[in-house]
Short mmCIF file of C-alpha atoms in Angstrom, two decimals:
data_model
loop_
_atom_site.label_atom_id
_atom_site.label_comp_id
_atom_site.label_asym_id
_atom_site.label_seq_id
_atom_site.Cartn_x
_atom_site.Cartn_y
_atom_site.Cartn_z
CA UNK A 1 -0.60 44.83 -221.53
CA UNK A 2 -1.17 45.09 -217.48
CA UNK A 3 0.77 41.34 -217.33
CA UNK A 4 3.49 43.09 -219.02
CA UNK A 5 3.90 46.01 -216.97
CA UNK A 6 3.56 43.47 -213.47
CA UNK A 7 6.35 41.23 -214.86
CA UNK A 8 8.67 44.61 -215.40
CA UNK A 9 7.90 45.55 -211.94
CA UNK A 10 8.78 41.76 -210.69
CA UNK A 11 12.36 41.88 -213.15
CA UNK A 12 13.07 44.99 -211.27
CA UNK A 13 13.23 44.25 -207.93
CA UNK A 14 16.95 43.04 -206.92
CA UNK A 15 18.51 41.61 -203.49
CA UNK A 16 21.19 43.52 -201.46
CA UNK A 17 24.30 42.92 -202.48
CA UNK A 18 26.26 40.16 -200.14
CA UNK A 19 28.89 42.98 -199.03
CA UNK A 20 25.89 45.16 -198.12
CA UNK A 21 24.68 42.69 -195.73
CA UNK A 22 27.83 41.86 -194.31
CA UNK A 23 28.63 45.63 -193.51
CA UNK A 24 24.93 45.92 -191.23
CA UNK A 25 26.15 42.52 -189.37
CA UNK A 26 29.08 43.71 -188.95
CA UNK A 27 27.84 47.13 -187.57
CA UNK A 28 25.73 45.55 -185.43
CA UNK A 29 28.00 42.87 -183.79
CA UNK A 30 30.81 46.17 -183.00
CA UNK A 31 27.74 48.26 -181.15
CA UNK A 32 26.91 45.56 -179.09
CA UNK A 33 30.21 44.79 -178.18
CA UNK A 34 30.23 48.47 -177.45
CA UNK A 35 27.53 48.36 -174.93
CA UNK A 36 28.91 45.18 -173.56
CA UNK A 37 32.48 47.31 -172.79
CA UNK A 38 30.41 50.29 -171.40
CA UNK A 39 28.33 47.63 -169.07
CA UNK A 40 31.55 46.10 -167.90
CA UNK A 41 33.50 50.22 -167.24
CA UNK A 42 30.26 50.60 -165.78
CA UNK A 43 30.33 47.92 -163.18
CA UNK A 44 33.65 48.48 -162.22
CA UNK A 45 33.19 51.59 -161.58
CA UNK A 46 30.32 51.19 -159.56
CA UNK A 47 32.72 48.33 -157.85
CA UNK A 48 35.21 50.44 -157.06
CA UNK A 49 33.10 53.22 -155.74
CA UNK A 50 31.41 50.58 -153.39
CA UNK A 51 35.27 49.58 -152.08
CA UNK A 52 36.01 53.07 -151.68
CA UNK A 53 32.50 53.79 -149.79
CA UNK A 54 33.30 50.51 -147.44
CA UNK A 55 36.60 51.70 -146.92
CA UNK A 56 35.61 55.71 -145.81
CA UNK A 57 32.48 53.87 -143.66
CA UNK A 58 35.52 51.85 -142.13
CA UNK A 59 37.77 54.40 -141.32
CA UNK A 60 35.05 56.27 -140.35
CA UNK A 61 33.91 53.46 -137.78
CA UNK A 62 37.48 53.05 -136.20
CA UNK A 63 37.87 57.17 -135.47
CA UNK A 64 34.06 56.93 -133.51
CA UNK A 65 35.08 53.92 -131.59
CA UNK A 66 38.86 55.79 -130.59
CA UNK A 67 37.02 59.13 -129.64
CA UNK A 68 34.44 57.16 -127.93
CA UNK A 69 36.95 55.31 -125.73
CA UNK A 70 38.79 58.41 -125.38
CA UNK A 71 35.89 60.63 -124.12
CA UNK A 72 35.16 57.37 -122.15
CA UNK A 73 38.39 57.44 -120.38
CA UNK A 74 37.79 61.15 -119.90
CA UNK A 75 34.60 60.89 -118.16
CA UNK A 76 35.76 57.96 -115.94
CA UNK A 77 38.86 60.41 -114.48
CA UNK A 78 36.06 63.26 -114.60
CA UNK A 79 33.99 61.17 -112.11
CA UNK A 80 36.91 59.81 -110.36
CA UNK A 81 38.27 63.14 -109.35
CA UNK A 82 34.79 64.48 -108.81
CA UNK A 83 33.78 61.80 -106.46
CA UNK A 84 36.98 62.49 -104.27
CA UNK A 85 36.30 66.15 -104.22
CA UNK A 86 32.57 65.47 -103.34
CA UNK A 87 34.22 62.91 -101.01
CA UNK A 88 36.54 65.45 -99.60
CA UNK A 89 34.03 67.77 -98.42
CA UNK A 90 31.52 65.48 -97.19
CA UNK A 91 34.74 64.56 -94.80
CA UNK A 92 35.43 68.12 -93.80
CA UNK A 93 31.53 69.13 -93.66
CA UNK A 94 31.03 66.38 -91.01
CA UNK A 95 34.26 67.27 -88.76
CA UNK A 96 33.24 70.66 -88.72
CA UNK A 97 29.58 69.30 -87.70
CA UNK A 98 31.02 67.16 -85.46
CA UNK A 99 33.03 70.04 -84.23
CA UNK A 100 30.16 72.52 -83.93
CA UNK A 101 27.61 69.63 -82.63
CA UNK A 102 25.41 70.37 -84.84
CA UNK A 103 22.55 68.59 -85.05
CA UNK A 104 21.92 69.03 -88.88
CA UNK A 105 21.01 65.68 -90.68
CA UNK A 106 24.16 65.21 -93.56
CA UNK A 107 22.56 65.11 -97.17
CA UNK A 108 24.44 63.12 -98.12
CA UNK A 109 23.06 59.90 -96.22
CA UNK A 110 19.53 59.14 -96.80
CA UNK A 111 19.40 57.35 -93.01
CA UNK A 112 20.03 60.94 -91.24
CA UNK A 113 17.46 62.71 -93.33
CA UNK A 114 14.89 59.48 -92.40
CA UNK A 115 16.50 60.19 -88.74
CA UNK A 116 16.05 63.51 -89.03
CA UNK A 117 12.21 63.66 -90.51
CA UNK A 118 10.71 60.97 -87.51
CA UNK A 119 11.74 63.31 -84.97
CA UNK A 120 10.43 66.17 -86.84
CA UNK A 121 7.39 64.48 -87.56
CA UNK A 122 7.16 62.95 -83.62
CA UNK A 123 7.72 66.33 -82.15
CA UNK A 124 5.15 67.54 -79.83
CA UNK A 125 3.12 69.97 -81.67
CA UNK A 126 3.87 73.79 -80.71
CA UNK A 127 1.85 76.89 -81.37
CA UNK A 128 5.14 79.02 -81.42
CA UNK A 129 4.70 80.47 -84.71
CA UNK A 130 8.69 81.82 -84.33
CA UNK A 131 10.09 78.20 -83.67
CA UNK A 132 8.29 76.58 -86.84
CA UNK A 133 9.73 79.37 -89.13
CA UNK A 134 12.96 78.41 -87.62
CA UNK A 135 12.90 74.42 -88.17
CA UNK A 136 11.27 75.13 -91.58
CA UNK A 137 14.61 77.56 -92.17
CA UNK A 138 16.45 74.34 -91.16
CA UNK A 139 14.58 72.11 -93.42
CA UNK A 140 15.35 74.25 -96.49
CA UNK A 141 18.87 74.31 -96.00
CA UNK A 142 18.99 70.68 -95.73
CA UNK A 143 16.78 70.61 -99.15
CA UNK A 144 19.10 72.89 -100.61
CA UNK A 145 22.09 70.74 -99.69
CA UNK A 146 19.97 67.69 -101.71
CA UNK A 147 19.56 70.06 -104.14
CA UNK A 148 23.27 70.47 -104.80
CA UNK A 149 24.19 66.61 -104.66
CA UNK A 150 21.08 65.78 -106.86
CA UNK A 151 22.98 68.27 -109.57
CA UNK A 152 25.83 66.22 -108.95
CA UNK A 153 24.36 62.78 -109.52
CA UNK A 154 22.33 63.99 -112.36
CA UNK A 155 25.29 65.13 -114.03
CA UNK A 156 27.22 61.87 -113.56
CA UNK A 157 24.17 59.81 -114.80
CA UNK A 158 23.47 58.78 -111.07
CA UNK A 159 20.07 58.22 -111.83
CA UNK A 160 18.92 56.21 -109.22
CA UNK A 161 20.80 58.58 -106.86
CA UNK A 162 19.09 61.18 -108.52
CA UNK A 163 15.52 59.47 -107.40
CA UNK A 164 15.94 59.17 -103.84
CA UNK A 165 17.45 62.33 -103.55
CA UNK A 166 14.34 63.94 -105.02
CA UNK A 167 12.00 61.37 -103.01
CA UNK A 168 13.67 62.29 -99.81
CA UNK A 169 13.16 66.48 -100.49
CA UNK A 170 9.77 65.83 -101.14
CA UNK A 171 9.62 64.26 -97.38
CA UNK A 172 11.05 67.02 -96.18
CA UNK A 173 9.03 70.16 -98.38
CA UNK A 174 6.02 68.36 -97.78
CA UNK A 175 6.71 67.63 -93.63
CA UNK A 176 7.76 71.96 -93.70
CA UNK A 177 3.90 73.00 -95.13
CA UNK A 178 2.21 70.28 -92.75
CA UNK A 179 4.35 72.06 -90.05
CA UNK A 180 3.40 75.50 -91.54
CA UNK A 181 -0.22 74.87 -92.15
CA UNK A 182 -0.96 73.55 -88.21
CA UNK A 183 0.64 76.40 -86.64
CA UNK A 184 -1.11 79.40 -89.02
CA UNK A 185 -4.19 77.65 -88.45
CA UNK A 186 -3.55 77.41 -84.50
CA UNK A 187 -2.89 81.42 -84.72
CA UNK A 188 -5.69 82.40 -87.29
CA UNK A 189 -8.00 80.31 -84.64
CA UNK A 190 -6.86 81.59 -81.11
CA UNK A 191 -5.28 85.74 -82.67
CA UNK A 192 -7.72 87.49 -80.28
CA UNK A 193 -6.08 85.81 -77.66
CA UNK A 194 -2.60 85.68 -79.03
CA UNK A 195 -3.10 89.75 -79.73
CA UNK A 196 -4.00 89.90 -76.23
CA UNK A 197 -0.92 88.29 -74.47
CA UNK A 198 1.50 89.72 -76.62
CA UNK A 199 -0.01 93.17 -75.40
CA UNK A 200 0.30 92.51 -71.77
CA UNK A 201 3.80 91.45 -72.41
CA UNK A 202 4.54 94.22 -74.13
CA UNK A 203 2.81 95.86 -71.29
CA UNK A 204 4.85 94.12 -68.61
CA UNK A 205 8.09 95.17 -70.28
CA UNK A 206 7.71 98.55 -70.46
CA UNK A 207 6.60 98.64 -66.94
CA UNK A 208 9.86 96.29 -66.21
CA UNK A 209 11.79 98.98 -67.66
CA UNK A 210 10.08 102.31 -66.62
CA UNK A 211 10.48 100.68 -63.03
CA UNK A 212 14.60 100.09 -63.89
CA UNK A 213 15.26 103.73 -64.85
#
């Protein structure tokens, strides 16, 4: 009896049907032609956003390199006309110099502020407290004269200009507190005697005076 019963079960298996398999291949060939079309839309799309990236990158390129000659050209007439104004009043600050006869070293040439700190530094050395504060008065202004065409430069991307400017004011600041620092030490040293002349001057003067009236 089991044989039986297995040879039923073997009778009752049956094959798909020839249009059944066809269908399937069928189904599968169209999906993956499917993909294949989606790949391809997909890669041209990705192709054409790539052209139009180039293309904005491009355009994008060509209007940097116009407004970078432009500003260019600005800054070159900037600096032209800012070099003949500069120029202009160096001119007119040395006639009037040259008028007044001033002695003043120019800032604006390094070989009258060397000129000008030799001397300074050669000068005999003076206890007159009154006359250092004056030439250290004069050595400021001429610092902030370097100050003013170091601006200048620095703005215009002088930078070397910029360097020996700022070298040379050094020179000069540090020459004013050697100055400075030898005659307050010269007071501080001899003020009991310094106290006492000033007193018989101011002594001598009001009998000058008491004797006039």
């Amino acid at each position: 009896m089991p044989a039986k019963n297995k040879g039923k079960d073997k009778k009752g298996k049956k094959n798909a049907p020839p249009e059944e398999a066809s269908d399937a291949q069928k189904a599968l060939e169209e999906e993956r032609l499917r993909l294949e079309l989606e790949q391809q839309e997909r890669d041209e799309r990705e192709k054409r956003e790539q052209a139009e990236r180039e293309r904005l990158m491009e355009e994008e390129a060509v209007r940097h390199r116009e407004e970078s000659e432009e500003l260019a050209a600005w800054r070159e007439q900037r600096q032209a006309a800012a070099f003949a104004k500069i120029s202009a009043a160096q001119k007119k600050a040395e006639w009037e110099k040259y008028l007044a006869c001033s002695p003043e070293p120019n800032p604006a040439y390094e070989r009258e502020i060397n000129t000008f700190l030799n001397l300074w530094r050669d000068a005999r050395k003076t206890d007159n407290l009154q006359q250092v504060l004056d030439e250290v008065v004069n050595a400021e202004q001429l610092i902030a004269g370097m100050d003013v065409l170091s601006a200048t430069a620095q703005e215009w991307g002088q930078l070397e200009r910029v360097k020996r400017l700022t070298q040379s004011t050094k020179l000069v600041r540090d020459l004013s507190y050697e100055k400075l620092r030898g005659v307050i030490a010269h007071v501080v040293q001899y003020a009991d005697e310094i106290s006492e002349k000033d007193s018989m001057e101011n002594i001598s003067l009001s009998y000058s005076k008491a004797m006039i009236k």
